[in-house]
Each structure stands twice: as structure tokens, then as C-alpha cells.
Coordinates of C-alpha atoms and ligand atoms in Angstrom, one line a residue:
M1 CA 17.8 3.7 -1.2
K2 CA 14.7 2.8 0.8
N3 CA 12.0 4.7 1.1
T4 CA 10.1 5.2 4.6
L5 CA 6.4 4.8 4.4
S6 CA 4.2 6.2 6.7
I7 CA 0.1 5.4 7.2
L8 CA -1.6 9.1 8.4
N9 CA -5.1 8.6 10.0
V10 CA -8.1 10.0 8.4
P11 CA -10.9 10.0 11.2
A12 CA -14.7 10.6 9.1
F13 CA -18.1 10.1 9.9
D14 CA -19.0 9.0 13.4
D15 CA -16.6 6.3 13.9
N16 CA -14.7 5.8 10.6
Y17 CA -11.1 5.3 10.4
L18 CA -10.3 6.0 6.8
W19 CA -6.4 5.4 5.7
I20 CA -3.3 7.3 3.8
I21 CA -0.1 5.0 2.6
H22 CA 2.3 7.6 2.0
D23 CA 5.9 8.3 1.5
G24 CA 5.9 12.0 1.7
K25 CA 5.2 12.3 -1.5
Y26 CA 2.4 9.8 -3.1
A27 CA -0.3 8.8 -1.3
V28 CA -3.0 5.6 -1.2
A29 CA -5.9 5.8 0.3
V30 CA -7.6 2.7 1.9
D31 CA -11.5 2.9 2.3
P32 CA -12.1 6.7 1.3
G33 CA -15.6 6.6 2.7
D34 CA -15.3 10.4 2.6
A35 CA -13.4 12.4 -0.1
D36 CA -13.0 15.7 1.8
A37 CA -11.9 14.3 4.7
I38 CA -9.0 12.7 2.1
L39 CA -8.2 15.8 0.4
A40 CA -7.6 17.7 3.6
A41 CA -5.1 15.6 4.6
L42 CA -3.8 15.1 1.3
A43 CA -3.3 18.8 1.1
Q44 CA -2.2 19.4 4.9
H45 CA 1.0 17.1 4.0
H46 CA 1.3 18.0 0.5
L47 CA 0.6 14.3 -1.1
V48 CA 0.1 13.4 -4.5
L49 CA -3.0 10.5 -4.6
S50 CA -1.9 7.5 -6.5
A51 CA -4.0 5.0 -5.9
I52 CA -7.4 3.7 -4.1
L53 CA -7.8 0.6 -2.4
L54 CA -11.0 -0.4 -1.3
T55 CA -11.7 -3.6 0.7
H56 CA -15.6 -4.0 0.2
H57 CA -18.6 -2.2 -1.4
H58 CA -20.5 -0.3 1.6
A59 CA -20.7 3.1 1.3
D60 CA -18.6 4.4 4.1
H61 CA -15.8 2.5 2.3
I62 CA -16.8 4.3 -1.0
G63 CA -18.5 7.2 -0.7
G64 CA -15.5 9.6 -1.6
V65 CA -14.2 7.6 -4.5
P66 CA -16.4 9.2 -7.4
A67 CA -14.7 12.9 -5.9
L68 CA -11.4 11.6 -5.5
L69 CA -11.2 10.7 -9.1
R70 CA -12.6 13.9 -10.2
H71 CA -9.3 15.2 -8.7
A72 CA -7.0 12.9 -9.8
A73 CA -7.6 9.8 -12.3
V74 CA -6.0 7.3 -10.5
P75 CA -6.2 3.4 -10.4
V76 CA -8.8 1.6 -7.9
Y77 CA -7.9 -1.7 -6.6
G78 CA -10.9 -3.6 -4.8
P79 CA -12.5 -7.1 -4.7
A80 CA -13.6 -8.4 -8.1
N81 CA -16.4 -10.1 -5.7
D82 CA -18.1 -7.3 -4.6
N83 CA -19.1 -5.4 -7.7
I84 CA -17.9 -2.0 -7.1
A85 CA -18.4 -0.1 -10.5
A86 CA -15.3 2.5 -10.4
V87 CA -12.9 -0.4 -9.5
T88 CA -10.2 -0.5 -12.4
H89 CA -8.0 -3.4 -11.0
A90 CA -10.6 -6.3 -9.3
L91 CA -9.0 -8.6 -7.0
H92 CA -9.0 -12.0 -5.9
Q93 CA -7.5 -14.0 -2.6
G94 CA -4.0 -14.9 -3.4
D95 CA -3.8 -11.7 -6.4
S96 CA -0.7 -9.8 -5.1
V97 CA -0.9 -5.4 -5.6
H98 CA 2.4 -3.7 -6.6
L99 CA 2.2 0.0 -6.2
P100 CA 5.4 1.7 -7.8
E101 CA 5.5 4.8 -6.2
L102 CA 5.2 4.1 -3.2
N103 CA 7.1 0.4 -4.0
L104 CA 4.4 -1.2 -1.7
T105 CA 3.5 -4.8 -2.1
L106 CA 0.1 -6.1 -1.0
D107 CA -1.4 -9.4 -0.9
V108 CA -4.8 -9.8 -1.2
I109 CA -6.6 -12.5 1.2
A110 CA -10.0 -12.9 0.4
V111 CA -12.4 -12.2 3.6
P112 CA -16.0 -13.2 3.1
G113 CA -18.6 -12.8 6.2
H114 CA -19.6 -8.9 6.6
T115 CA -19.7 -8.6 3.2
L116 CA -19.2 -11.7 0.1
G117 CA -16.9 -10.0 -1.4
H118 CA -14.7 -8.2 1.1
I119 CA -11.3 -8.6 0.7
A120 CA -8.2 -7.5 2.6
Y121 CA -4.6 -6.1 2.1
F122 CA -1.6 -7.0 4.1
A123 CA 1.8 -5.7 3.3
P124 CA 4.3 -8.7 3.8
V125 CA 7.2 -6.6 4.3
Q126 CA 6.0 -4.1 6.7
H127 CA 3.4 -6.6 8.1
W128 CA 0.2 -4.1 8.0
L129 CA -3.1 -5.4 7.7
F130 CA -5.8 -3.5 6.3
C131 CA -9.2 -5.3 7.0
G132 CA -12.0 -3.4 6.7
D133 CA -14.7 -3.9 8.7
T134 CA -13.8 -8.2 8.9
L135 CA -11.2 -8.1 12.3
F136 CA -11.9 -4.8 14.4
A137 CA -10.2 -4.1 17.8
G138 CA -11.2 -6.4 20.1
G139 CA -14.4 -7.7 17.6
C140 CA -15.3 -8.5 14.2
G141 CA -17.6 -6.8 11.5
R142 CA -21.5 -8.4 11.5
L143 CA -22.4 -10.8 9.1
F144 CA -24.6 -8.7 6.5
E145 CA -23.7 -10.8 3.6
G146 CA -21.7 -14.3 4.6
T147 CA -22.3 -16.9 6.7
A148 CA -20.3 -17.8 10.5
S149 CA -18.6 -20.2 8.7
Q150 CA -17.2 -18.2 6.0
M151 CA -16.4 -15.2 8.7
L152 CA -14.8 -18.0 11.3
D153 CA -12.5 -19.0 8.0
S154 CA -11.6 -15.5 7.1
L155 CA -10.8 -14.6 10.8
D156 CA -8.6 -17.3 10.7
K157 CA -6.5 -16.7 7.6
L158 CA -6.4 -13.0 9.3
A159 CA -4.9 -15.0 12.7
A160 CA -1.9 -16.6 11.1
L161 CA -0.6 -13.6 9.8
P162 CA 2.6 -13.1 11.8
D163 CA 1.8 -11.8 15.4
D164 CA 3.7 -8.5 14.7
S165 CA 0.9 -7.2 12.3
L166 CA -0.2 -3.8 13.3
V167 CA -4.0 -4.3 12.5
Y168 CA -5.8 -1.2 10.7
C169 CA -9.6 -1.6 10.9
A170 CA -12.0 1.0 9.8
H171 CA -14.2 1.8 12.6
E172 CA -13.3 2.6 16.2
Y173 CA -15.6 0.6 18.0
T174 CA -12.7 -1.0 20.5
L175 CA -14.1 0.0 23.9
S176 CA -17.9 -1.5 23.5
N177 CA -16.4 -4.5 21.7
L178 CA -14.0 -4.6 24.9
R179 CA -17.0 -4.2 27.3
F180 CA -18.4 -7.5 25.4
A181 CA -15.4 -9.3 25.4
L182 CA -15.3 -8.9 28.6
E183 CA -18.6 -10.1 29.1
V184 CA -17.5 -13.1 27.5
E185 CA -14.0 -14.0 28.9
P186 CA -14.0 -12.2 32.6
E187 CA -11.3 -13.7 34.3
N188 CA -9.1 -13.0 30.6
A189 CA -6.3 -10.8 32.8
L190 CA -4.9 -9.3 29.1
L191 CA -8.2 -8.7 28.7
Q192 CA -9.3 -6.7 31.5
Q193 CA -5.2 -4.7 31.4
R194 CA -6.2 -4.0 27.6
M195 CA -9.4 -2.8 28.9
I196 CA -7.7 0.0 30.9
A197 CA -5.2 0.6 28.3
E198 CA -7.5 1.3 25.8
Q199 CA -9.7 3.5 28.0
A200 CA -6.9 5.7 28.8
K201 CA -6.2 6.3 24.3
R202 CA -10.0 7.2 24.3
Q203 CA -9.8 9.7 27.3
D204 CA -7.0 11.3 26.2
G205 CA -8.4 11.2 22.4
L206 CA -6.8 8.8 20.7
P207 CA -7.5 6.2 18.4
T208 CA -7.0 2.3 19.6
V209 CA -6.2 1.6 15.6
P210 CA -4.1 -0.3 14.8
S211 CA -3.6 -2.8 17.4
L212 CA -1.2 -5.6 17.1
L213 CA -2.1 -9.2 15.9
K214 CA -1.3 -11.3 18.9
L215 CA -3.3 -8.9 21.3
E216 CA -6.0 -9.8 19.2
K217 CA -5.3 -13.4 19.9
Q218 CA -5.2 -12.9 22.7
T219 CA -8.0 -10.5 23.8
N220 CA -10.5 -10.5 20.7
P221 CA -13.2 -13.3 21.7
F222 CA -14.0 -14.1 17.6
L223 CA -10.5 -15.0 17.5
R224 CA -11.0 -16.9 20.6
S225 CA -14.3 -18.8 19.8
R226 CA -12.2 -22.0 20.5
E227 CA -10.7 -21.0 23.6
A228 CA -12.3 -24.0 26.5
A229 CA -13.0 -20.8 28.5
V230 CA -15.0 -19.4 25.8
V231 CA -16.5 -22.8 24.9
A232 CA -17.7 -23.1 28.5
R233 CA -19.2 -19.2 29.0
L234 CA -21.4 -20.0 25.7
L235 CA -22.5 -22.9 27.4
A236 CA -22.9 -21.5 30.6
C237 CA -24.8 -18.5 29.5
E238 CA -27.5 -20.4 27.7
K239 CA -25.8 -19.4 24.8
I240 CA -25.7 -23.0 23.1
P241 CA -27.5 -25.9 24.3
A242 CA -24.6 -28.4 24.0
L243 CA -21.1 -28.6 22.7
Q244 CA -21.1 -28.3 18.6
D245 CA -18.9 -27.5 15.9
D246 CA -16.7 -24.8 15.8
A247 CA -19.1 -22.5 13.6
S248 CA -21.9 -22.7 15.8
H249 CA -20.0 -21.6 18.5
F250 CA -18.4 -18.7 16.5
A251 CA -22.2 -17.8 15.1
A252 CA -23.3 -18.0 18.9
L253 CA -21.0 -15.5 19.9
R254 CA -21.6 -13.1 17.0
V255 CA -25.4 -13.2 17.6
W256 CA -25.0 -13.0 21.3
K257 CA -22.9 -9.5 20.5
N258 CA -25.7 -8.3 18.1
H259 CA -27.9 -8.5 21.5
Y260 CA -25.3 -7.1 24.2
A261 CA -24.8 -3.6 22.2
Ligands
ZN301 ZN1 -18.7 -2.2 6.0
FE302 FE1 -17.7 0.3 7.7

């Protein structure tokens, strides 16, 4: 019998989403920045923690790990190149994680940019993407450690995943991201529709995450930096002096966003 897996959205802090993947009995926590929030969700759903998955070293993603390990001594999967003390299984690009309790396999994708070691997890059967602070709904993470060129390569890898992949990012930044997206592509009809739909979700107190990768490719400017309309807008708004290479266009878009909101 094939088990059915579900995903719980666990809000934490101001705008973080922690994720719990479970089969009704066992649970895996993704980026548990806040142990209390995870423990409350586990208790509420009568779940046993069996592993922790980390995408990168920032405190809002790993802060709950010590307390969770005091609660249950479980394996901690995380990026080999992000120096996280609690990690027991250090992961690289191309690695595959098998979580036997859930009969779940996840492929590891190196996505440097936000941090240098940042990784994403992709479930090739379910088409779930856990991408931390790399790809956001309508946006992308800030470049704290990596270059624009690295981030563009990382986003290209994620954009190559199947269109029906669900993007489980780690923050509810969608509306402010889409405000910027509309500044970049005011004529994009799918983007205009998306803004209305996502605003309605937020007004109803619903998360906008996960989002569909196909919709990200249609509306997220950071997946669209090679589109003629986006490049033309960068020129028209004097964000670039003249046509340059793809990475420079992407870099200009990221800098514009940093100053926009
Ligand atoms: Zn972060
Ligand atoms: Fe974060």
C-alpha cells in the first residue's frame, strides 16, 4: 500500500513558513526556525518527528533545531557548504535523501546566492520543491553571500523543474514581491490576474504559498530577466545603461528590488 503524504504549513515569526511533511504518523520538519511552533503542530496532529531538513544557515531557518533535538534525537540533513553545527547528513548538489519512515525521496539541488551553501530539496515523485529563501512566490532571496550570476544559475535550475511543481518557499512575501513585479512588467496580464488572486487569499487570511512553478515562470520577474519586455523596462527605467549580459540584467533587477521596498 502506498502511503499518502501531506504537508502542513506552520507559520512562525512575522512572515516565515516552516513546513512539516507527514504521513499521519511520522513527520519531517523543513527549516524549523521556531521549535515551539513545530512541537505544537506535531502535538496537534499526533505526529512523531523523524528527521529535520535545512536549506541554509540563517537563524529563522535553523533556530529551533537544538530544542527539537532535545525532544527527539533525529537525523539533521543540511547543506555541506553552509557550516551548520547540528547537521548529521551533509548534502551536495546531486545527492538524494531517502526518508524511510515516509518512503519519501528528495533530490538535492545546490542553489547558491542567498547564502553560498544554500540547497533546495525536490521530491521527484510528488513534484514538491522546498527552496528556502532562494525562489519566493513572485520574487527571490536577497544576495547576502553569493553573486547575481550564481543566483541566476540557481534560479535557472529551479525553473527547469516540471511546470506542475509546487513551490514551498519559506516566507510570505508575495504581495510586496508582486507590487515590484508589476513595476517591472506593468503589461503582463497573468501578473495582473495573479496580484488580484493573491490579494484575495491574504484578505481571507490564507497563505499564498505553495505556488505553481508554471505561474512563477509566467509572473516572477526574477525568472523572467531574459524576457524582452523585462530587459526593455530595465533600459527604459535607466536601471542599466545599455544592453549587457544576462547576469548583469539580473543583477540590475535585484538591486532595483532592494531599493524598491
Ligand atoms: Zn535566509
Ligand atoms: Fe529566511
